[in-house]
Short mmCIF file of C-alpha atoms and ligand atoms in Angstrom, two decimals:
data_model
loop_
_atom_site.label_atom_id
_atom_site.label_comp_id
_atom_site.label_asym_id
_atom_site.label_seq_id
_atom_site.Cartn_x
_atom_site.Cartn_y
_atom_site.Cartn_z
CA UNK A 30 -4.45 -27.86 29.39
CA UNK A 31 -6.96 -25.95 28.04
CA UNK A 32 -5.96 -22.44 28.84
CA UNK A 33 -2.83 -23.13 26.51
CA UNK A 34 -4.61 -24.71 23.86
CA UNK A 35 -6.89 -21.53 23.56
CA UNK A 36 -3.62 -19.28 23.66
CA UNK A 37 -2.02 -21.25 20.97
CA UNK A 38 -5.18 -20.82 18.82
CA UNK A 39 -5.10 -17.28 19.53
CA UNK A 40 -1.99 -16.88 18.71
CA UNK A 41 -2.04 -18.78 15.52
CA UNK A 42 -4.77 -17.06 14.21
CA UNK A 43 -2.93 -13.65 14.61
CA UNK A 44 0.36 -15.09 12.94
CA UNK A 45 -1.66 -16.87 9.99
CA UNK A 46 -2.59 -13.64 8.09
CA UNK A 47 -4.89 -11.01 8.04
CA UNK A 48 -8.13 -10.92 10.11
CA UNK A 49 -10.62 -11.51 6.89
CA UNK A 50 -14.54 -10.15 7.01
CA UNK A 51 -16.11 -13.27 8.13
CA UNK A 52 -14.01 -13.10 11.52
CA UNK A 53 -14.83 -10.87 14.31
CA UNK A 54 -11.74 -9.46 15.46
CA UNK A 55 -10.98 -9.33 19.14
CA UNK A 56 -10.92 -5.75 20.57
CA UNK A 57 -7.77 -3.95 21.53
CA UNK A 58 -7.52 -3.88 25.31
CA UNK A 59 -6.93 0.06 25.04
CA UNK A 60 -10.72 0.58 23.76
CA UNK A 61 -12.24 -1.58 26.52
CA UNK A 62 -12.99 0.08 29.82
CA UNK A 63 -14.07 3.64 30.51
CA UNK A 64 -11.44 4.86 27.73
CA UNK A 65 -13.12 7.46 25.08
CA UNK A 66 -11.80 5.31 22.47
CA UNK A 67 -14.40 2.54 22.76
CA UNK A 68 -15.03 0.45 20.08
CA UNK A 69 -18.34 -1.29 19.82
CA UNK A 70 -18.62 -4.79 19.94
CA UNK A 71 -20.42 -5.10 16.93
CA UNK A 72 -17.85 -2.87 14.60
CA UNK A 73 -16.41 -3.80 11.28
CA UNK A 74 -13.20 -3.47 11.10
CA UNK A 75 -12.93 -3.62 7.16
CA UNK A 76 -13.36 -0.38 5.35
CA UNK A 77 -16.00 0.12 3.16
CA UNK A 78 -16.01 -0.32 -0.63
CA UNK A 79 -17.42 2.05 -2.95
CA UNK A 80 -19.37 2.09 -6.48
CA UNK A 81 -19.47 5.28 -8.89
CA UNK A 82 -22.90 5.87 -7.56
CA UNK A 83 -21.56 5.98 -4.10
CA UNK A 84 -17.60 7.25 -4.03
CA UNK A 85 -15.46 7.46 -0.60
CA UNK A 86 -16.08 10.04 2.06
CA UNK A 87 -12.49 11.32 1.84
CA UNK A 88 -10.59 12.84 4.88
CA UNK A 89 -6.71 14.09 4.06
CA UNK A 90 -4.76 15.14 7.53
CA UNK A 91 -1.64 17.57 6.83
CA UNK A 92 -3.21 18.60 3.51
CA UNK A 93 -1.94 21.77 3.13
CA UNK A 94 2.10 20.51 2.69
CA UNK A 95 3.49 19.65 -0.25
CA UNK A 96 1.29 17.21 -1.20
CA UNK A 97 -1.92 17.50 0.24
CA UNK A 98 -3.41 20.21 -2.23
CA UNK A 99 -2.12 18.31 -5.12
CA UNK A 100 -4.05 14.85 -3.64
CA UNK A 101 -7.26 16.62 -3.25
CA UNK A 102 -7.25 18.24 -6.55
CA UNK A 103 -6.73 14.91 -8.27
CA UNK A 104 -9.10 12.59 -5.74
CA UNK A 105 -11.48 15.36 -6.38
CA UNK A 106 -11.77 14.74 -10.22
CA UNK A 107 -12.40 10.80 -9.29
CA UNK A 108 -14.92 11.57 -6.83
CA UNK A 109 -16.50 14.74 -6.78
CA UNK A 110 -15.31 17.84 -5.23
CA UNK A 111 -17.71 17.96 -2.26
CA UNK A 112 -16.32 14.31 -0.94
CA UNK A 113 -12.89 15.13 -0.54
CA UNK A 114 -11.99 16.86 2.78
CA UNK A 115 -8.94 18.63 2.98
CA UNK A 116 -7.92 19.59 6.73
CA UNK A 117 -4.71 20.57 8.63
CA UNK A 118 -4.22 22.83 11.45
CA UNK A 119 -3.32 26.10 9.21
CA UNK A 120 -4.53 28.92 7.34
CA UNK A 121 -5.54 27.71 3.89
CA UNK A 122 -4.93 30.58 1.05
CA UNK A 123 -8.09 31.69 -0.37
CA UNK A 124 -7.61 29.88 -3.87
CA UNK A 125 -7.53 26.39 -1.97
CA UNK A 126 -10.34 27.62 0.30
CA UNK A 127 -12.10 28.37 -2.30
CA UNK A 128 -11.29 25.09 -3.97
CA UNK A 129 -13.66 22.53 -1.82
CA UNK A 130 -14.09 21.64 1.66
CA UNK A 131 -11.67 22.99 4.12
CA UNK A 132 -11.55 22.29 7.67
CA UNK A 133 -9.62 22.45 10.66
CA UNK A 134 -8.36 19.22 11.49
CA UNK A 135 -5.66 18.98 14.65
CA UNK A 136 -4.02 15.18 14.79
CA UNK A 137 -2.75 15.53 17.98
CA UNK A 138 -6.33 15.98 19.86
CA UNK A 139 -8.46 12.67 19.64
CA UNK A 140 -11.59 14.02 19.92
CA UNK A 141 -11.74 16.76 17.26
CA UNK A 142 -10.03 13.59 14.70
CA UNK A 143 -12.72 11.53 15.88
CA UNK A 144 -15.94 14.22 15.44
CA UNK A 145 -14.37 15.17 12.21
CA UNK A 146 -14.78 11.55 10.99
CA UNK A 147 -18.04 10.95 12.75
CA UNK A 148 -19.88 14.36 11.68
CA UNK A 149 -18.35 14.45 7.96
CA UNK A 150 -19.57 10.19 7.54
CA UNK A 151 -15.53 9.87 6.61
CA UNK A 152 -14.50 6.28 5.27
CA UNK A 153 -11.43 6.93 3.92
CA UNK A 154 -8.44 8.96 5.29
CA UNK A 155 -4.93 9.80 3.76
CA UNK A 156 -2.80 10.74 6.91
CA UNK A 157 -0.27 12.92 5.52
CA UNK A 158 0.65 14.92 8.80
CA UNK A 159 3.73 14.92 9.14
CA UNK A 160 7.30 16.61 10.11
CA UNK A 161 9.75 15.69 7.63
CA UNK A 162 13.41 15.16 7.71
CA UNK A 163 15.28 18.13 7.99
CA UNK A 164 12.80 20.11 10.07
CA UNK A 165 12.02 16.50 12.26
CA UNK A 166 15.64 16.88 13.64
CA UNK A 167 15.88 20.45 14.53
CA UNK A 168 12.68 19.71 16.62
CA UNK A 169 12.61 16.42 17.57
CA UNK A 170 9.77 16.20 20.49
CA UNK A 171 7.51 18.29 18.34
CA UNK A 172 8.30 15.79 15.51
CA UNK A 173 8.08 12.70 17.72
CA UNK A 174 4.80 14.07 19.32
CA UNK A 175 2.85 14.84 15.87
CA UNK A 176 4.39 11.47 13.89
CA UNK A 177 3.84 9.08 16.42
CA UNK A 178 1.09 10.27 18.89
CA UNK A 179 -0.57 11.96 15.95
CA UNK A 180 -0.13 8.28 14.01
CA UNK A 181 -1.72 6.37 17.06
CA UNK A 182 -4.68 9.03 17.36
CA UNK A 183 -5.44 7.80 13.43
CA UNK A 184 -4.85 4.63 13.65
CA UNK A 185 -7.72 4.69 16.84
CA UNK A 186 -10.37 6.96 14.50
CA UNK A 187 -9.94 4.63 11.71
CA UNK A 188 -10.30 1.14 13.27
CA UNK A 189 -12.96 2.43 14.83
CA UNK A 190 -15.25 3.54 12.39
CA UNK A 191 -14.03 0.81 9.78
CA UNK A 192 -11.59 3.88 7.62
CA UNK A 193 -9.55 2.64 4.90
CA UNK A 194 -6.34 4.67 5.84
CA UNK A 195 -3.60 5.36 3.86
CA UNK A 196 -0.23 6.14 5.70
CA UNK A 197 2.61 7.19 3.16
CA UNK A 198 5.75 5.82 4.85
CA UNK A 199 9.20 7.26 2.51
CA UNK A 200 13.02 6.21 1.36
CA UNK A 201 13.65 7.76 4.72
CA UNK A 202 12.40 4.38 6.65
CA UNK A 203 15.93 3.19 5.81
CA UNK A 204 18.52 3.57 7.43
CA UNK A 205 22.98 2.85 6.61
CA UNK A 206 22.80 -1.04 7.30
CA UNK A 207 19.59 -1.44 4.60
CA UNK A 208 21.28 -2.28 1.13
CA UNK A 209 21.02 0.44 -0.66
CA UNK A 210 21.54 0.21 -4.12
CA UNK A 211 18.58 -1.12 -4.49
CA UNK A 212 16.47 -1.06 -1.24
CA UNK A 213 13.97 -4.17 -1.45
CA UNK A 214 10.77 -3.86 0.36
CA UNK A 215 11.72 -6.19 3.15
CA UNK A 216 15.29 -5.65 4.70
CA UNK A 217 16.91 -4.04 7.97
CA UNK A 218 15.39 -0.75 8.77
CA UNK A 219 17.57 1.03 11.53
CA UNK A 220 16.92 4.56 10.76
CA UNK A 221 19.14 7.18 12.23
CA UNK A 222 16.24 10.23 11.90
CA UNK A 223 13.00 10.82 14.06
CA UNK A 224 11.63 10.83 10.88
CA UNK A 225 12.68 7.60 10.05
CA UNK A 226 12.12 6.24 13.47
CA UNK A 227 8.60 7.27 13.34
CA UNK A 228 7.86 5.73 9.38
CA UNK A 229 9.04 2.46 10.45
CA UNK A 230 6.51 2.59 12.94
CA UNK A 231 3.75 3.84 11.29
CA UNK A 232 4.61 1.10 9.31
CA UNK A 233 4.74 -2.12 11.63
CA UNK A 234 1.74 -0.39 13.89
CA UNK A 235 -0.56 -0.39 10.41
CA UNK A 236 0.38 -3.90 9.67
CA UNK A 237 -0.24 -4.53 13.13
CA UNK A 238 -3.40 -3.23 13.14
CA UNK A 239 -4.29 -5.10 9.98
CA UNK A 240 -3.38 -8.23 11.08
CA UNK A 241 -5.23 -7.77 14.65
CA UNK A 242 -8.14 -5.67 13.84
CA UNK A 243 -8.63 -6.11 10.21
CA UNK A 244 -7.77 -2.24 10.02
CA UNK A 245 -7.55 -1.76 5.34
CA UNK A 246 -4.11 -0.31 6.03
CA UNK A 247 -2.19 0.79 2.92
CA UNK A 248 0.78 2.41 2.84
CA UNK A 249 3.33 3.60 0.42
CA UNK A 250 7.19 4.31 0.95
CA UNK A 251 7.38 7.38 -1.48
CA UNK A 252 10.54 8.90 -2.96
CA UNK A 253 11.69 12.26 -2.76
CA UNK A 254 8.55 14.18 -4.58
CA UNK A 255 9.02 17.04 -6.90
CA UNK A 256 6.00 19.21 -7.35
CA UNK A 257 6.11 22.32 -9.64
CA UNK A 258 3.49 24.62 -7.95
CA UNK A 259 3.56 23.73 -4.21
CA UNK A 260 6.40 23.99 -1.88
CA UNK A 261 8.49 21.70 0.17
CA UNK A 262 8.01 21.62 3.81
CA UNK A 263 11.89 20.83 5.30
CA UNK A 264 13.02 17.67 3.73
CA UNK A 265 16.02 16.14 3.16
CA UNK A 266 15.08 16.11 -0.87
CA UNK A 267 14.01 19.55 -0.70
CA UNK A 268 16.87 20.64 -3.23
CA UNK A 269 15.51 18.95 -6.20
CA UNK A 270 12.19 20.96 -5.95
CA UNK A 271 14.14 24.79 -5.21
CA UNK A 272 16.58 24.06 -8.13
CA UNK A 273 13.93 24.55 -10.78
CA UNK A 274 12.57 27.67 -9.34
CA UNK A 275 16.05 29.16 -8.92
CA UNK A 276 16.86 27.91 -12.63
CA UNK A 277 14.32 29.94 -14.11
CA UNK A 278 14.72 33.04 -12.02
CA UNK A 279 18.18 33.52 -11.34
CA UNK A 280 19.81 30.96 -13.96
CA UNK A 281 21.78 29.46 -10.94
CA UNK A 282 21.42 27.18 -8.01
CA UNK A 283 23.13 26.96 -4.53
CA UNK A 284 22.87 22.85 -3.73
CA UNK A 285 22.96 21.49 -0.04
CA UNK A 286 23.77 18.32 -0.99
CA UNK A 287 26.87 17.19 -2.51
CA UNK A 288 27.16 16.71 -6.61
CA UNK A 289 27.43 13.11 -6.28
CA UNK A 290 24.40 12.67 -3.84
CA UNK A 291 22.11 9.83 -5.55
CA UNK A 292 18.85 9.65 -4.34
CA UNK A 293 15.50 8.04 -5.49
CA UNK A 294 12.81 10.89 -6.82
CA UNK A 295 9.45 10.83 -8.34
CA UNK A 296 7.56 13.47 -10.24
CA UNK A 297 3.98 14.32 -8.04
CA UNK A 298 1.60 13.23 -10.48
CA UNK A 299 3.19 9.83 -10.68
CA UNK A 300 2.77 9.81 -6.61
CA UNK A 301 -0.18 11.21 -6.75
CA UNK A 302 -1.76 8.43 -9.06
CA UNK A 303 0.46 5.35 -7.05
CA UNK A 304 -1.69 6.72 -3.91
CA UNK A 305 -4.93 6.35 -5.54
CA UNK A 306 -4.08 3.13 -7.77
CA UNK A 307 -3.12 1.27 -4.82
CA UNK A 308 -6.40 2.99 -2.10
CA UNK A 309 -8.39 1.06 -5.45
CA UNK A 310 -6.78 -1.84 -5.61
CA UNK A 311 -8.40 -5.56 -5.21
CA UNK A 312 -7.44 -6.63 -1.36
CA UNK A 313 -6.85 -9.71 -2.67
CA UNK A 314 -4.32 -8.26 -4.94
CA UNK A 315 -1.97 -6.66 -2.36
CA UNK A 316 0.27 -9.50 -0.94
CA UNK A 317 1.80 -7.06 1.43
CA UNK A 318 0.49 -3.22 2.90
CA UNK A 319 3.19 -1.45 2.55
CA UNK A 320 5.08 -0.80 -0.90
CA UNK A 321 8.16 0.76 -1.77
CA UNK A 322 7.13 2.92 -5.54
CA UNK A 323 10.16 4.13 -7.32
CA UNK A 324 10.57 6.37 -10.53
CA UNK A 325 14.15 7.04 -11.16
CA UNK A 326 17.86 7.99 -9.40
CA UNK A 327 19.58 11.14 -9.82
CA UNK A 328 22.68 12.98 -7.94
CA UNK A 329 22.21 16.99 -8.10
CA UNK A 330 24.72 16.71 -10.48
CA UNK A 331 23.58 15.13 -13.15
CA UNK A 332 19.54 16.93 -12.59
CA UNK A 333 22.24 19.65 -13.29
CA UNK A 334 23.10 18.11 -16.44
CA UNK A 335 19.68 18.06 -17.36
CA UNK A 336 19.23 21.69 -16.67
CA UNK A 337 21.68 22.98 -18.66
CA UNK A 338 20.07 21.59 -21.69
CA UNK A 339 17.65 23.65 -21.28
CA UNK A 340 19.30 26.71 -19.71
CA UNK A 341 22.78 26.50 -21.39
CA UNK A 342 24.08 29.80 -18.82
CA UNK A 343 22.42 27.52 -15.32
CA UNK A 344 25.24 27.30 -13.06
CA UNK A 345 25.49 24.99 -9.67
CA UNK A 346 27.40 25.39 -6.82
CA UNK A 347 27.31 23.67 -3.52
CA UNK A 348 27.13 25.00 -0.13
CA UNK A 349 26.53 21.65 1.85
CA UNK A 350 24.88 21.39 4.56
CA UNK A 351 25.67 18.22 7.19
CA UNK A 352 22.43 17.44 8.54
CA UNK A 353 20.98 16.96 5.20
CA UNK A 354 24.43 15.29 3.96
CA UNK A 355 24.62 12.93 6.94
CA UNK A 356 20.85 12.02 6.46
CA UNK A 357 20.76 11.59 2.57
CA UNK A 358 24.40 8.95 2.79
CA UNK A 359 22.13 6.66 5.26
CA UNK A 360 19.38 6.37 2.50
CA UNK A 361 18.99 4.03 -0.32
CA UNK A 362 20.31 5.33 -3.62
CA UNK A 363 17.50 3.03 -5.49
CA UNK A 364 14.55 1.72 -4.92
CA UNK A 365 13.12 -1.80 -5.87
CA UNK A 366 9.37 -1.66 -6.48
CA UNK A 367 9.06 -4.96 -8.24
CA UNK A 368 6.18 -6.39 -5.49
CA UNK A 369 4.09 -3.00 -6.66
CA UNK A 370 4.68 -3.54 -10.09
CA UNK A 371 3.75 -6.90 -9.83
CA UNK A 372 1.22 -6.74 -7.10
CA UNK A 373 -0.71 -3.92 -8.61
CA UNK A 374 0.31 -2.57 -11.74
CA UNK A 375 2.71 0.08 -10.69
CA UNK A 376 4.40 2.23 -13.84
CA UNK A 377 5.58 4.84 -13.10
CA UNK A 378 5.30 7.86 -16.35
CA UNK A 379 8.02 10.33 -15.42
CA UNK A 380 11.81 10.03 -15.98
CA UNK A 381 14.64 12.22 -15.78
CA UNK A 382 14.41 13.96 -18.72
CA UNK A 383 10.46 14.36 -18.88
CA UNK A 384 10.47 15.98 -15.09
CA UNK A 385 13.08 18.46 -16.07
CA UNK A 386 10.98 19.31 -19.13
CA UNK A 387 7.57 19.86 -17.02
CA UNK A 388 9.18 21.59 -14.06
CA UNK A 389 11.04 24.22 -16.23
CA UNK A 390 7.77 24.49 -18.60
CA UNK A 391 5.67 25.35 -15.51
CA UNK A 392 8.11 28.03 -14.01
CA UNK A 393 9.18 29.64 -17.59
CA UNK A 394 5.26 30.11 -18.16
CA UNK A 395 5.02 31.23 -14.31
CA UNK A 396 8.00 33.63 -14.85
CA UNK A 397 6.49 34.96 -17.94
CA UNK A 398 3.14 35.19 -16.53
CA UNK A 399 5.02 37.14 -13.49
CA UNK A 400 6.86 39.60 -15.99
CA UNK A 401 3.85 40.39 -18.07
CA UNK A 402 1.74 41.64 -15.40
N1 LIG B 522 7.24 15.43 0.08
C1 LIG B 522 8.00 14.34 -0.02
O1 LIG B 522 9.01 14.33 -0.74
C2 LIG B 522 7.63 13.10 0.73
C3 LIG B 522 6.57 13.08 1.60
N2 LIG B 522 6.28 11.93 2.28
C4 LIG B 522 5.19 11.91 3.23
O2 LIG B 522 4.02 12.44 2.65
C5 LIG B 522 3.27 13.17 3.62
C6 LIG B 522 3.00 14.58 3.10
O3 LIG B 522 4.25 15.18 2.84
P1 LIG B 522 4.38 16.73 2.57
O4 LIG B 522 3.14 17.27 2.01
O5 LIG B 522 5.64 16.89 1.80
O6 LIG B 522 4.63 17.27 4.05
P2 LIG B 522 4.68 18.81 4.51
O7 LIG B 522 5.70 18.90 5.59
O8 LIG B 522 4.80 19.71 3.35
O9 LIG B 522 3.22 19.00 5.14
C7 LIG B 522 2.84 18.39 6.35
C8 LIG B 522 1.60 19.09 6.86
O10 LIG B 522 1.30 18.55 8.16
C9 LIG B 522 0.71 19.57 8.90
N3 LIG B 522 0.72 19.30 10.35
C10 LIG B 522 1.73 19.44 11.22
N4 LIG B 522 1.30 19.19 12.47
C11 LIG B 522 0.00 18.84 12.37
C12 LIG B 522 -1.00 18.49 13.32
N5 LIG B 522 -0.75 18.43 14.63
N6 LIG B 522 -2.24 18.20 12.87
C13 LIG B 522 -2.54 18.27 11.54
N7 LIG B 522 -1.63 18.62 10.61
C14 LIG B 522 -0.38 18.91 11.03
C15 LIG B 522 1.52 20.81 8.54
O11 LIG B 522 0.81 22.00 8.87
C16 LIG B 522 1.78 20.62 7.07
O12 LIG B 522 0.85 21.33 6.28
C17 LIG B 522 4.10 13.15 4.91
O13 LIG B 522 3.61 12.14 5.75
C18 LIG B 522 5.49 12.78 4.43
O14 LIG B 522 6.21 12.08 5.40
C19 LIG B 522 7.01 10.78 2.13
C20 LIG B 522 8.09 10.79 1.29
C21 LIG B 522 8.45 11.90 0.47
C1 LIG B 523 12.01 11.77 1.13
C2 LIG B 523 11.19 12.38 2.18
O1 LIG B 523 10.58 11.67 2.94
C3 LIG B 523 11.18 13.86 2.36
N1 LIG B 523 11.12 14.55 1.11
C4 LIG B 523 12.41 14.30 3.10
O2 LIG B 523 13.40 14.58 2.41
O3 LIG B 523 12.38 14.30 4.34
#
């Protein structure tokens, strides 16, 4: 029976492991046809690497969140200011648009992803588009719409012209049956959030499309991230950001979350550098493409704690809110990045006590900056 014989092969090719560069993957049914997303039959699915002489062609989506500004700052330092593109479908203030390339860049509409890549020779992409936790549930088709549609639009650009796309996936891709004290890499994910919902599947539709098409799909399940000089964009984590601010201006803080809340966090410039350590790393080196990174635990009480030995007068009280409640008691409390540490060389620098430190250095010198003028 032939027929079945070529099915099984087919099959067991897929289910073996990754597509690797001597194979020419089969194309996805969707880009055959009279569809714009064609792929030619000659393309190579496996991103590009790069020298010193001849860095990346960067493309970040969503850059101008929390995050985004931060990544292109630092990626532009590694390779040069002019080849990192930052894009998103706001206003950029003039210092960041008068930082390096700034373009508009909307996720949801194919063909202005696509010419963005195409005209701007793009051959990596960090997709970091998203709506987040908080905000995800109070709108959940707009959330649905740009983390999932917006995802598949990507996922299209970048096996087609051969990207190497990083997709940060977060502590939110777990859900109340996932142990969570600590989360491993591998265990049930049953989400209870859009957000969550659409993470898992930005995570099983990049492995899919690495195992399928060969797409270099790398993606990171990031903490909570605190960041002193950019601002949150309706997370679930959002607290530990605003408390530092408030700390420094008003010497108190009005927590959504209860005292005992424990959550994994991470300072930005250790995410910042995971992102770019693992975009670098070896294929060969990366036994699976999607990593949980992990830095330390806190409740707000004890980051509290940690305040007041700085600010002996900072006072806390809580005001809880039960979205973010209900949302943070279905996440894990810890994270287990042993597969990154070992896979990679993950370390993280930041702990407890040397985040507080930075965070309340950066918005005493802001505040004092702010009074002298
Ligand atoms: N900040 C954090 O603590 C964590 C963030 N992450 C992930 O990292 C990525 C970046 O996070 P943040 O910067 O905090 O997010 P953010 O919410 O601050 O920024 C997201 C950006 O996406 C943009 N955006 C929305 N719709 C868009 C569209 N249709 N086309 C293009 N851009 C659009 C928004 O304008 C916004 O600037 C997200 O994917 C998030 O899920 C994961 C875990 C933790
Ligand atoms: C941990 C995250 O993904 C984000 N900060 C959120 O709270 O939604």
């Amino acid at each position: 029976m032939p027929v079945v014989r070529m099915l099984r092969e087919v099959a067991g090719r897929m289910l073996q492991g990754p597509a690797c560069g001597c194979r020419t993957p089969a194309l996805p049914c969707r880009f055959l046809g009279t569809s714009p997303r064609q792929i030619p039959a000659d393309a190579n699915f496996h991103s590009t690497s790069f020298s010193e002489a001849d860095p990346p062609r960067v493309l970040i989506t969503g850059g101008l969140g929390q995050l985004g500004v931060g990544l292109a700052s630092f990626l532009r330092k590694r390779f040069g200011k002019d080849n990192v593109i930052l894009s998103d479908i706001r206003k950029p203030p003039e210092h960041v648009f008068l930082s390096g390339p700034f373009i508009y860049s909307d996720i949801l509409d194919y063909k202005n992803l696509r010419e963005t890549v195409v005209n701007n020779r793009v051959t990596w992409l960090f997709h970091y588009s998203a709506l987040l936790s908080a905000v995800g549930e109070a709108n959940v088709s707009l959330a649905r719409a740009v983390n999932i549609t917006g995802l598949h639009n990507v996922l299209d650009v970048a096996a087609e012209h051969g990207l190497r796309l990083f997709v940060p996936s977060t502590i939110g891709a777990f859900g109340p049956t996932s142990p969570r004290n600590p989360a491993p890499d591998l265990c049930i994910q049953r989400p209870r959030t859009i957000y969550g919902v659409s993470k898992v599947h930005a995570e099983l539709m990049g492995e899919y499309y690495y195992y399928r098409y060969g797409l270099d799909f790398r993606c990171l399940r990031y903490p909570g991230i605190i960041s002193a000089d950019s601002q949150p964009g309706g997370g679930t984590t959002d607290y530990a950001v605003q408390i530092f601010h408030s700390a420094v201006k008003n010497g108190r803080f009005e927590c959504n979350l209860e005292p005992g809340t424990r959550l994994p966090m991470m300072y930005i410039d250790d995410c910042l550098r995971a992102t770019l350590e693992v975009m670098e790393a070896p294929a060969e080196s990366l036994s699976m493409r999607t990593y949980n990174i992990n830095a330390m635990s806190f409740t707000p009480a004890e980051l509290a704690q940690e305040v007041l030995k700085h600010i002996p007068e900072f006072q806390i009280t809580y005001n809880v809110d039960s979205v973010r409640q209900a949302i943070a008691d279905s996440w894990p409390m810890n994270f287990d990045d042993s597969n990154a540490r070992k896979d990679w060389g993950w370390k993280h620098d930041f702990d407890l006590p040397e985040l507080v430190t930075t965070m309340l250095n950066f918005h005493g010198s802001e505040s004092r900056i702010a009074q002298a003028n």
